[in-house]
Coordinates of C-alpha atoms and ligand atoms in Angstrom, one line a residue:
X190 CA -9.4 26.8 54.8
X191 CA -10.9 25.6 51.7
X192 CA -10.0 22.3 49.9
X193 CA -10.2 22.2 47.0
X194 CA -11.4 18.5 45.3
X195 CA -9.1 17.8 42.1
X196 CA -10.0 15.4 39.9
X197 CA -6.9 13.1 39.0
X198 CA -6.2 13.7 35.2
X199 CA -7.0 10.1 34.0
X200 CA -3.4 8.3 33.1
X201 CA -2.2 8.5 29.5
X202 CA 0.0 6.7 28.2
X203 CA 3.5 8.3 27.1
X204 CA 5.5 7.4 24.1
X205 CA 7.9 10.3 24.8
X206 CA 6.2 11.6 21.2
X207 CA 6.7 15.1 20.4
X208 CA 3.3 16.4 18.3
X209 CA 2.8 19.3 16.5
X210 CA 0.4 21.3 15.0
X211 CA -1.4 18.9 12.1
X212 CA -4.3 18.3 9.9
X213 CA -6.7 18.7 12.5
X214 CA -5.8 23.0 12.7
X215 CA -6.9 23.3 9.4
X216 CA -10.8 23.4 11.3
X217 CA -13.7 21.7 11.4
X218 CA -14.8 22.0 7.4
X219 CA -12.2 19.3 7.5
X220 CA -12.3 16.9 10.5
X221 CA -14.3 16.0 13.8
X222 CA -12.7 15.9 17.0
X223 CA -14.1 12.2 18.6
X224 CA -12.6 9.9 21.0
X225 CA -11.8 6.5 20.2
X226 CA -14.0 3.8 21.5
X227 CA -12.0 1.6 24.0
X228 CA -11.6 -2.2 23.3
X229 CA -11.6 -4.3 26.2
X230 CA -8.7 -5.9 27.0
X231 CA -6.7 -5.7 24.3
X232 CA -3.4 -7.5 23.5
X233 CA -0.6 -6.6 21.3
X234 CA -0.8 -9.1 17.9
X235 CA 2.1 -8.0 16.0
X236 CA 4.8 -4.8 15.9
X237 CA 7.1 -3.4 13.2
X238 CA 10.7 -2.6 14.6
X239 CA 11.2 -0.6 11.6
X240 CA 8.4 1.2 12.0
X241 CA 8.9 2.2 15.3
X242 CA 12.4 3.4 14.2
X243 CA 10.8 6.0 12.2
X244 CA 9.0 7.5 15.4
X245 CA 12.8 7.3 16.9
X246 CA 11.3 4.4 19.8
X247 CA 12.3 1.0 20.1
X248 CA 9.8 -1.8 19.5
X249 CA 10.0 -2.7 23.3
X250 CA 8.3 0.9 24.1
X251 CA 5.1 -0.8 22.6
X252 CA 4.9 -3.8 24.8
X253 CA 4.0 -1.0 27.6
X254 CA 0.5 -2.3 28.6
X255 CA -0.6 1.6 29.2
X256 CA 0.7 2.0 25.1
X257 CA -0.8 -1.2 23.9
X258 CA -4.4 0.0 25.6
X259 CA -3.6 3.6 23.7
X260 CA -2.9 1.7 20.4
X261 CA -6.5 -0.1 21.2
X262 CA -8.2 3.2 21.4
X263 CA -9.2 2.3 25.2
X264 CA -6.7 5.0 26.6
X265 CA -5.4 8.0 25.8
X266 CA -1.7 8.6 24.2
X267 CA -0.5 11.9 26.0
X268 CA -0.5 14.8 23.4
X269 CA -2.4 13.4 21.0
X270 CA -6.0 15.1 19.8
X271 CA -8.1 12.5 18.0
X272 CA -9.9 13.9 14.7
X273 CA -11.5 11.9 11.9
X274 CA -11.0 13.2 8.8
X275 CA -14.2 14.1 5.6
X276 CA -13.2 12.8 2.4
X277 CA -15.5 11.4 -0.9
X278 CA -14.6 9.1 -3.9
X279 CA -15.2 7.6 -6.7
X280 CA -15.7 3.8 -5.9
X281 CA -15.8 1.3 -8.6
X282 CA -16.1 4.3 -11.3
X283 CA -19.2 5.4 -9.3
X284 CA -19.6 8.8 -7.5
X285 CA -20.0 7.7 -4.2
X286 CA -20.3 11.1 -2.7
X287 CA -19.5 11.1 1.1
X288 CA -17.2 9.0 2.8
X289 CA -14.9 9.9 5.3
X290 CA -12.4 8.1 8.1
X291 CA -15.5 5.8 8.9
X292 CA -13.3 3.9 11.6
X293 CA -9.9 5.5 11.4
X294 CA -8.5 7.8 13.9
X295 CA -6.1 10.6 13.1
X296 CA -4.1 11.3 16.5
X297 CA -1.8 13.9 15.1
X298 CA 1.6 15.0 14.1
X299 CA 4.5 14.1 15.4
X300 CA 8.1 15.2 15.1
X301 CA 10.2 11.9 13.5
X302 CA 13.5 11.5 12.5
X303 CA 12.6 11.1 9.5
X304 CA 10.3 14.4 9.3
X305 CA 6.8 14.9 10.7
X306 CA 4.4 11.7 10.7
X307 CA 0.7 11.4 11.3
X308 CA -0.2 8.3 13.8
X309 CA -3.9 7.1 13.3
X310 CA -5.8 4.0 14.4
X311 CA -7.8 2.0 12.1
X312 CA -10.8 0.5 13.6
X313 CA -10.6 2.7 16.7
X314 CA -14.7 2.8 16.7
X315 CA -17.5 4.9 15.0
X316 CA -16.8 8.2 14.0
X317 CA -19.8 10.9 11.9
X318 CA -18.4 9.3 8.9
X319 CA -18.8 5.3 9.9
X320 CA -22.4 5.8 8.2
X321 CA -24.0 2.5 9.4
X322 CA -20.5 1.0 9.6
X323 CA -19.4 -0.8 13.5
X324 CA -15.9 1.4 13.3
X325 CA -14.4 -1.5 13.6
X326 CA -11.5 -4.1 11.9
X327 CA -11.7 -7.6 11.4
X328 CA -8.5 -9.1 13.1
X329 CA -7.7 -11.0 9.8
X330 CA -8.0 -7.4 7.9
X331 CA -5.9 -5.8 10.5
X332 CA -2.9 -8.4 10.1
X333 CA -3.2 -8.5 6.5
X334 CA -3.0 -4.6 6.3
X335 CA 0.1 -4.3 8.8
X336 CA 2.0 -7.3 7.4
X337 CA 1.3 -5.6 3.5
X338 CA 2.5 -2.1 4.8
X339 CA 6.0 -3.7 5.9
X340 CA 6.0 -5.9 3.1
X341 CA 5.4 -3.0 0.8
X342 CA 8.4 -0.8 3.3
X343 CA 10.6 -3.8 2.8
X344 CA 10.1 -4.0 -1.1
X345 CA 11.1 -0.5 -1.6
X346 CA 7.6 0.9 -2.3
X347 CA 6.1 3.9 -1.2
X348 CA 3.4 2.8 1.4
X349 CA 1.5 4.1 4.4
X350 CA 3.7 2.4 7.7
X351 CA 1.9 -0.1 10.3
X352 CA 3.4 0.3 13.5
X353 CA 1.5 -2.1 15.5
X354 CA -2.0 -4.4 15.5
X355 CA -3.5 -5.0 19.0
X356 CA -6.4 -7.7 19.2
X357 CA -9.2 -8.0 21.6
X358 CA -11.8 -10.4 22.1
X359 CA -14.5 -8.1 21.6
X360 CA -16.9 -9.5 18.8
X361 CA -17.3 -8.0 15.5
X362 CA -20.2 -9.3 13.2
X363 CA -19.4 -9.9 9.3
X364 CA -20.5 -12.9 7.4
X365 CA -19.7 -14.6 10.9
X366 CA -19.0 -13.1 14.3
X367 CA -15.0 -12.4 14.3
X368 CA -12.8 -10.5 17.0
X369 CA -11.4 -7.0 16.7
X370 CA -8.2 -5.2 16.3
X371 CA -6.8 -1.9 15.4
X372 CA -3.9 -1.0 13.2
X373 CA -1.6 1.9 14.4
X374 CA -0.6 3.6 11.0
X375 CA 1.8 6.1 10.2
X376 CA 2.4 8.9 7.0
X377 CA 3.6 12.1 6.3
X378 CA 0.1 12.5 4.8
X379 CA -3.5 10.2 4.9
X380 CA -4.9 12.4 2.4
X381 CA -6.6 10.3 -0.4
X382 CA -7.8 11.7 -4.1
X383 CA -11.2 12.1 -2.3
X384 CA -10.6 14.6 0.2
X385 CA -10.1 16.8 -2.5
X386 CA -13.1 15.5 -4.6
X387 CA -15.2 16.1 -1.6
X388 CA -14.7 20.0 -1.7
X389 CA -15.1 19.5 -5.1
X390 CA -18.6 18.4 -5.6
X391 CA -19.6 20.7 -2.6
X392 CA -18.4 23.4 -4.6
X393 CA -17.0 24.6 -1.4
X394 CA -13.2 26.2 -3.5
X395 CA -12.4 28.4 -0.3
X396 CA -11.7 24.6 1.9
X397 CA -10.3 23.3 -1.6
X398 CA -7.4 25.8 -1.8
X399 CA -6.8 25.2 2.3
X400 CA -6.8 21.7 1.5
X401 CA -4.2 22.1 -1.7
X402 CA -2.6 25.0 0.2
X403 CA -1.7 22.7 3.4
X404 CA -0.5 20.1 1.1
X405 CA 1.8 22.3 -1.1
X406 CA 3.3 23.7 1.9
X407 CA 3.8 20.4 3.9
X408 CA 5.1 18.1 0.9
X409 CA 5.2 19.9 -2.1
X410 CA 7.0 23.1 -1.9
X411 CA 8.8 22.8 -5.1
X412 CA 4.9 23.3 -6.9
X413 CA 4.5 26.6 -5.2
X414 CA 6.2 28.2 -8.0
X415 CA 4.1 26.8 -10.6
X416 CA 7.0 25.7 -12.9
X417 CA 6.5 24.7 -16.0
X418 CA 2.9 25.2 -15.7
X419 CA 2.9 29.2 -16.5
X420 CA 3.1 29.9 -12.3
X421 CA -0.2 28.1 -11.5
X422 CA 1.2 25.8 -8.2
X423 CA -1.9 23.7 -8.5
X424 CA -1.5 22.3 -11.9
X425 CA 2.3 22.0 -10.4
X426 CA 0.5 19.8 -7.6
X427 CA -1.5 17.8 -10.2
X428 CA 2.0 16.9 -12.0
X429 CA 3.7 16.4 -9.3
X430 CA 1.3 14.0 -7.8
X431 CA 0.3 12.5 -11.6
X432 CA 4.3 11.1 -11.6
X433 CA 4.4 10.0 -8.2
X434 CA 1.7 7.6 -8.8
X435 CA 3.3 6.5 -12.0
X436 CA 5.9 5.4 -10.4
X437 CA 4.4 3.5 -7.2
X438 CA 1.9 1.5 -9.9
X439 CA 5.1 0.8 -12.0
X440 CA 6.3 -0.6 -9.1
X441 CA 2.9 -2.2 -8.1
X442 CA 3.3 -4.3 -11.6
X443 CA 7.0 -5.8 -11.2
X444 CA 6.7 -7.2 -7.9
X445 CA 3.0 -8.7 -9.0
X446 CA 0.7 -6.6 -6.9
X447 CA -2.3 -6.1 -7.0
X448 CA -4.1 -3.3 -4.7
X449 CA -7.6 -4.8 -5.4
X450 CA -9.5 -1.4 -4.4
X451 CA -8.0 1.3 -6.4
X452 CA -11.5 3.5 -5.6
X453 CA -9.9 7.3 -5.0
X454 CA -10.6 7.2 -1.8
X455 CA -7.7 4.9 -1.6
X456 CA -5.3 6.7 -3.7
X457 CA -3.0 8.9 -1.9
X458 CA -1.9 12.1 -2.7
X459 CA 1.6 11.4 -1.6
X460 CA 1.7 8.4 -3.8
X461 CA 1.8 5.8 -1.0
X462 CA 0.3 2.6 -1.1
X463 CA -2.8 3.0 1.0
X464 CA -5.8 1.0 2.4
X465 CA -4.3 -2.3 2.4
X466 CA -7.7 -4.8 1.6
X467 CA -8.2 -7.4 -0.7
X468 CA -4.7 -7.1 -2.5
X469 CA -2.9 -9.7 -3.4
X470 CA 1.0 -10.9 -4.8
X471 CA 1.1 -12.6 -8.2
X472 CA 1.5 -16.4 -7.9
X473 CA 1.2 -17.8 -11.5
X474 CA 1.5 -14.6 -13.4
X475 CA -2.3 -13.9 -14.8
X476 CA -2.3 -10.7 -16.5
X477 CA -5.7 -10.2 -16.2
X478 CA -5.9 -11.8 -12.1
X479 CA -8.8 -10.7 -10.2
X480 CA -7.7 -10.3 -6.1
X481 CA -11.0 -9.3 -5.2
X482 CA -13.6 -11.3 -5.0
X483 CA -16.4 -8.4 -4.7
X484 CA -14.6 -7.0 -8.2
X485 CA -16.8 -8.8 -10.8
X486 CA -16.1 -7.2 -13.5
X487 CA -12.0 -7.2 -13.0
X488 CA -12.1 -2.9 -12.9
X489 CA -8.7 -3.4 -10.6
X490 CA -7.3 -6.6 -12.2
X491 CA -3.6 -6.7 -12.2
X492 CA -3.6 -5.8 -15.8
X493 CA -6.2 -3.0 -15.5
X494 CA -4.3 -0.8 -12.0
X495 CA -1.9 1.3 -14.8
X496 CA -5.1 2.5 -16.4
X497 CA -7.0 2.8 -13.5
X498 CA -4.2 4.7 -11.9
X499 CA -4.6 7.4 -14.6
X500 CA -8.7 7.7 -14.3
X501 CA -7.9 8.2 -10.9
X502 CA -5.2 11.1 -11.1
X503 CA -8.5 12.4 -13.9
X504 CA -11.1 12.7 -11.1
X505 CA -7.9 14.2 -8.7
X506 CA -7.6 17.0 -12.0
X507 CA -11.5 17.3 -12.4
X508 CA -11.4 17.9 -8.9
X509 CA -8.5 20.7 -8.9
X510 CA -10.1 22.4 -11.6
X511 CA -12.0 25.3 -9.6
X512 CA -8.0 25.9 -8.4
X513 CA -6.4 25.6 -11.4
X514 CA -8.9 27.1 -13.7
X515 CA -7.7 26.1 -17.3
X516 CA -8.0 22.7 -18.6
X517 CA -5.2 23.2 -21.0
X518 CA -3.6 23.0 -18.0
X519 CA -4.9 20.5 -16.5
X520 CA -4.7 18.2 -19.0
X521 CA -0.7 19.3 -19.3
X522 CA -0.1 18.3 -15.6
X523 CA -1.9 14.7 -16.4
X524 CA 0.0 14.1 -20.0
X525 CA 3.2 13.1 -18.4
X526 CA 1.5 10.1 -16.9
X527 CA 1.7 8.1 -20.4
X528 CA 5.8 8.8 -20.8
X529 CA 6.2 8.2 -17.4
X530 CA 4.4 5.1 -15.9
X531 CA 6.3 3.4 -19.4
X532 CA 9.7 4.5 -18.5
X533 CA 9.4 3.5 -14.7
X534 CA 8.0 0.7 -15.5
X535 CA 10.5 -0.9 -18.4
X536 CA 13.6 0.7 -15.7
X537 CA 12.0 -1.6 -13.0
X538 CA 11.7 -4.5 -15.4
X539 CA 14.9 -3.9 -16.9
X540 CA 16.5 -4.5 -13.2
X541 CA 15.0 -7.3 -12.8
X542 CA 16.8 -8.8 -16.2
X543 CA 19.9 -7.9 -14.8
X544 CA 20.1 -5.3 -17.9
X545 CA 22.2 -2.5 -16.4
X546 CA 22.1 0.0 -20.2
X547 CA 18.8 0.5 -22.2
X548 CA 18.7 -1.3 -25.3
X549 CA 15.4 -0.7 -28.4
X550 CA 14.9 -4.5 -28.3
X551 CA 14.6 -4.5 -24.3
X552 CA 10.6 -4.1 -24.9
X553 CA 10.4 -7.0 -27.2
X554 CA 12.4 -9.0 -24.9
X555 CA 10.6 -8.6 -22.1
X556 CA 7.0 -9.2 -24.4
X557 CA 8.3 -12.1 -24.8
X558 CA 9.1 -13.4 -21.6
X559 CA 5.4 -11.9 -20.1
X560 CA 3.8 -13.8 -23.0
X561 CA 5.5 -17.3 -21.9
X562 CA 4.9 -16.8 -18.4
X563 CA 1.3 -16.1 -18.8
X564 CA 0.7 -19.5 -21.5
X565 CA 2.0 -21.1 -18.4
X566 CA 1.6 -19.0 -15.3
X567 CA 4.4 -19.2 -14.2
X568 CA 4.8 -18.2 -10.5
X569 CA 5.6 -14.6 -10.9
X570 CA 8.2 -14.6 -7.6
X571 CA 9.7 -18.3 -7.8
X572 CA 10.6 -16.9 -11.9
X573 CA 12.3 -14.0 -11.0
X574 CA 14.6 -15.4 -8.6
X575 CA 15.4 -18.2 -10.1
X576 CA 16.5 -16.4 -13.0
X577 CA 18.3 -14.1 -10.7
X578 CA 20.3 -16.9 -9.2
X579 CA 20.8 -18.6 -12.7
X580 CA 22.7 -15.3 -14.0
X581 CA 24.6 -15.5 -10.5
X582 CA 25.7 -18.6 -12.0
X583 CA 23.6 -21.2 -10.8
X584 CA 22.5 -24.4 -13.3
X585 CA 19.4 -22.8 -15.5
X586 CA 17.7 -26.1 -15.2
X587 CA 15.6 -24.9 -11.7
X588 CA 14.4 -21.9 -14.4
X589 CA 13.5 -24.3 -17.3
X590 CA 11.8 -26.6 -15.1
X591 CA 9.4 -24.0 -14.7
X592 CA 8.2 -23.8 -18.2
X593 CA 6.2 -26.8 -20.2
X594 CA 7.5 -25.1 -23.1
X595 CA 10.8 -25.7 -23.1
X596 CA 11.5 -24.7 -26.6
X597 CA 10.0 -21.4 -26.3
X598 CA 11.8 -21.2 -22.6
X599 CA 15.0 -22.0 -24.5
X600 CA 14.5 -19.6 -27.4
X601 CA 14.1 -16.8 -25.1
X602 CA 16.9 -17.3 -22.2
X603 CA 19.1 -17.9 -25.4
X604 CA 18.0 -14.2 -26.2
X605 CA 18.6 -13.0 -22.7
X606 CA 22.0 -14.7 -22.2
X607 CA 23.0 -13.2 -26.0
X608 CA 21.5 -9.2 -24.1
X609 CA 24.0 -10.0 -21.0
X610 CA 26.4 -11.1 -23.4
X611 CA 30.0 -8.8 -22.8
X612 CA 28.5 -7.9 -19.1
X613 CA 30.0 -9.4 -15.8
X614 CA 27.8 -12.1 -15.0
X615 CA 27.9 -12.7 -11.3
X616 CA 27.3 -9.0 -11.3
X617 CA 24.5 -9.0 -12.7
X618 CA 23.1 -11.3 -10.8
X619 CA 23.8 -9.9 -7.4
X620 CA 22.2 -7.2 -9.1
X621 CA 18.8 -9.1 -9.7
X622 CA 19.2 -11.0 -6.7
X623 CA 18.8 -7.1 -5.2
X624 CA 15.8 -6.3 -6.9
X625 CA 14.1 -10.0 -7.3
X626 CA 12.6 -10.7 -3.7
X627 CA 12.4 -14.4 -2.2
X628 CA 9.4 -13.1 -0.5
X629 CA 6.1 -11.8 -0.8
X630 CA 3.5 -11.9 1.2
X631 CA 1.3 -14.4 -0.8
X632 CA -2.5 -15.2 0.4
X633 CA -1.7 -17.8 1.9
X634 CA 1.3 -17.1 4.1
X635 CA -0.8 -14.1 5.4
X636 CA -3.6 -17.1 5.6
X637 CA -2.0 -19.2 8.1
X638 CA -0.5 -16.7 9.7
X639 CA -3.4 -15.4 10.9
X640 CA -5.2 -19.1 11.5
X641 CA -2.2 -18.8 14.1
X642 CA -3.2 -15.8 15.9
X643 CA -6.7 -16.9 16.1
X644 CA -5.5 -19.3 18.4
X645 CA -3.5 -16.3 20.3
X646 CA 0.2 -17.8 18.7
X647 CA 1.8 -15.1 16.9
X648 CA 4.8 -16.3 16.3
X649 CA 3.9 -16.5 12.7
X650 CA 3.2 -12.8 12.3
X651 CA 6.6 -12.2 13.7
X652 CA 8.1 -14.5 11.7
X653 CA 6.5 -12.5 8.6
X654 CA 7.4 -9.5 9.8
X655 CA 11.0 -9.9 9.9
X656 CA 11.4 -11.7 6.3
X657 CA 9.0 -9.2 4.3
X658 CA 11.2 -6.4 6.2
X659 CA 14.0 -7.8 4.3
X660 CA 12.6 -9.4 1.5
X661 CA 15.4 -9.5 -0.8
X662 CA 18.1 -11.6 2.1
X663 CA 18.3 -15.1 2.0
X664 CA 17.1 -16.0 5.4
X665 CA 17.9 -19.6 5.7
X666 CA 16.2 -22.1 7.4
X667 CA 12.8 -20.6 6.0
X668 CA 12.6 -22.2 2.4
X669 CA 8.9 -22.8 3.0
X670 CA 8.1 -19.0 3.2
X671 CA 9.7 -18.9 -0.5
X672 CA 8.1 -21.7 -1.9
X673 CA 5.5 -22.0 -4.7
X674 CA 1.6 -21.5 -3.0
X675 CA 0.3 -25.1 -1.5
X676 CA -3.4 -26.0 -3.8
X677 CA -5.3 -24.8 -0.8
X678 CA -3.9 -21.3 -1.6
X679 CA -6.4 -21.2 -4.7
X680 CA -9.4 -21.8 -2.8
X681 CA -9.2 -18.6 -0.4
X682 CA -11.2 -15.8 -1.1
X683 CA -10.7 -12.7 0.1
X684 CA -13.5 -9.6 -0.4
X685 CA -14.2 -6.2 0.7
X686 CA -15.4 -7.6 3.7
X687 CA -13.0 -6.5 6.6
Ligands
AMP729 P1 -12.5 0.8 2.5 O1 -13.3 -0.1 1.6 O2 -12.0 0.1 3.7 O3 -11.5 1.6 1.8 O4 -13.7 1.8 3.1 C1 -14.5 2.6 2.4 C2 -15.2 3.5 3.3 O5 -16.1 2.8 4.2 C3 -14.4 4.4 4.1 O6 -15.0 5.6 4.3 C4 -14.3 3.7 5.4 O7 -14.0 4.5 6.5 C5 -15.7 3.1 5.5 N1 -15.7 1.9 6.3 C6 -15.3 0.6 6.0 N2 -15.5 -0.3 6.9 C7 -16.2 0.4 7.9 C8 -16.7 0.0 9.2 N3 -16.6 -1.2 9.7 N4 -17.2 1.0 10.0 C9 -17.3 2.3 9.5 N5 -16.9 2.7 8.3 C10 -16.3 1.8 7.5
MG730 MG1 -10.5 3.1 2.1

């Protein structure tokens, strides 16, 4: 009798996830199969409930040690086939030619409740495309991404998902030596501007048309037909995708973000928020604020990311051309963005005025009220609110008080008041109050937070977590999360580095 020797199948960990056939069957002209590179002894650092909702598991199912190892990369989540993904980009308004998921790992597709969601880990270790790179995260990039993604979530605004961020105190050299971590994200779709550009510029059009293919089937069926745009489903694509993004910068500008890298390689083609780095929420409103510090020049300042958006959606089009072959075309499917990002961005305003019609002067009062806010900068968030809870039918003087000019402050809320004039007040204002959040995650909440977890307490990050999920509630009892930024808050600089 012969025995045969079996070689235990090494344990996995099991979210109960059921995958499916993603990204990675498209072949190898797209992605690399790799494993991650385990961390040692990793820890779990923060976790989204609502996150984990939309994979149908309860937040508990992460605290698992055999999950939290597979959310480090250092063990294997059962049914999952890593990949990193090839993409290129224009960074800065350079060609930067070939990029690629440098230290993020795609696991697959899973069924959601929802409807299908990729799971990858950022900073999972080096992958082909890490090109020098460590393939690692910073732990202070890692929190700063996964508190962003829920802040974005809670805000309303389309955005990739964090699910988790594990630590370990494994070293990582930047400017200094810092610890690692890894962020567990989750999309229908990580496909950036760039995947396509990469195809692009290779001239490779037979991997372009499986890459626009694959993306009109999963998320944009509607295009297929080509409506509108004589039958050509690419230029469809292009439009649908050029609107999309109108709408996520719109709302971008009235909450006072600013993404900080909008290279298109960080662009999505789903028109989520993606590739959370240097951003940063308004606090005195400065139209023309700089978040990152590597951005000399202010390419992505606040003022500049409408613009931007639409050079961005250009290189996606230049990059679609081989597909859709007629730059009338082309250009038909990018037009829209003018009318577009205007109207979603004066509706978005107009909520947060409380004004429930459209009115011709609405533009002019809202010029207005940008230009007094900037003479002063007047903290973008604390405004907002205030004004919100003023038209509930709370004093005006905590608005006023906010403005050194309080003739001009007076001139215009005597304007507003005169717009809301025949409308139900209190109505209004619950309306604003809806619309207006109490919190964002300014620099330096996400600052001390993460001074916090360096010293293993993450009570902070939790705490962040659950207000940015509901940004909009009152939450008593944590006034200081609300408040204006303490003069520290100007000094911190935050850069590419992560
Ligand atoms: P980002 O600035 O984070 O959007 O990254 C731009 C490009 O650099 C992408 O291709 C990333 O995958 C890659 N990258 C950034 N940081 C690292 C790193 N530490 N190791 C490897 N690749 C990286
Ligand atoms: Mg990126």
């Amino acid at each position: 009798m012969t025995v045969e020797t079996l070689t235990p199948p090494p344990v996995q960990a099991e979210l109960g996830l059921s995958w499916r056939p993603g990204f990675a069957t498209l072949g190898p002209a797209f992605s690399t199969a790799i494993q991650a590179q385990p961390l040692p002894a990793p820890y779990p650092v923060g976790v989204s409930a609502s996150a984990a909702a939309l994979l149908g598991l309860d937040a508990l199912a992460l605290s698992d040690p055999l999950v939290i190892e597979a959310l480090a990369g250092s063990r294997t989540l059962a049914g999952s086939s890593p990949v990193a993904t090839l993409y290129s980009g224009h960074q800065f308004g350079v060609w930067a030619g070939q990029l690629g998921d440098g230290r993020a790992l795609l696991l697959g597709e899973v069924d959601a409740p929802g409807g299908p969601l990729e799971i990858q880990l950022k900073g999972a270790g080096r992958t082909p495309y890490s090109r020098g790179g460590d393939g690692r995260a910073v732990l202070r990039s890692s929190i700063r991404e996964f508190l962003c993604s829920e802040a974005m979530a809670g805000l309303g605004i389309p955005t990739t998902r964090a699910l988790a961020v594990v630590g370990s105190d494994a070293g990582v050299r930047r400017e200094e030596i810092e610890t690692a971590a890894v962020v567990t994200r989750l999309a229908p779709s990580f496909i950036r501007f760039g995947h396509f550009e990469h195809f692009a510029a290779r001239q490779d059009v037979d991997s372009l048309r499986t890459l626009a293919d694959h993306i009109i089937d999963r998320h944009y069926p509607q295009a297929r037909a080509g409506e509108g745009f004589a039958g050509n489903a690419y230029a469809a694509l292009l439009a649908q995708v050029t609107l999309r993004t109108a709408a996520m910068v719109a709302q971008w500008q009235a909450v006072g973000f600013c993404h900080g890298v909008m290279n298109t390689d960080n662009m999505s083609i789903l028109g989520l928020t993606i590739d959370y780095g240097p951003f940063q929420f308004l606090d005195g409103f400065d139209p023309r604020h700089i978040c990152n510090h590597s951005d000399t020049q202010g390419r992505y300042a606040y003022d500049q990311q409408p613009q931007v958006a639409y050079w961005n959606l250009f290189c996606l089009g230049q990059a679609l051309m081989p597909l859709i072959g007629d730059t009338e075309l082309a250009m038909a499917a990018l037009e829209p963005y003018k009318q577009r990002f205007p109207i979603e961005y004066l509706a978005r305003m107009r909520a947060k005025l409380g004004l429930a019609d459209e009115q011709p002067e609405d533009a002019d009062l809202l010029d207005g009220l940008l230009r007094l806010l900037a003479a002063h900068q007047v903290d973008w968030t604390i405004f907002w609110r205030r004004l919100a809870d003023h038209v509930c039918g709370g004093p005006v003087e905590p608005v006023r008080d906010l403005f050194l000019d309080r003739e001009g402050f007076d001139t215009w809320i005597a304007r507003h008041a005169a717009r809301l004039a025949g409308t139900d007040r209190p109505a209004a204002g619950l309306a604003m109050l809806a619309v207006n959040p109490r919190f964002v995650l300014r620099n330096h909440l996400g600052e001390t937070a993460i001074r916090q977890a360096r010293q293993k307490d993450y009570s902070g990050i939790a705490a962040l977590t659950t207000l940015l999920s509901w940004p909009f509630e009152q939450h008593p009892g944590f006034d200081a999360y609300a408040d204006f930024p303490p003069d520290w808050a100007s000094t911190i600089e935050i850069s590419c580095s992560s």
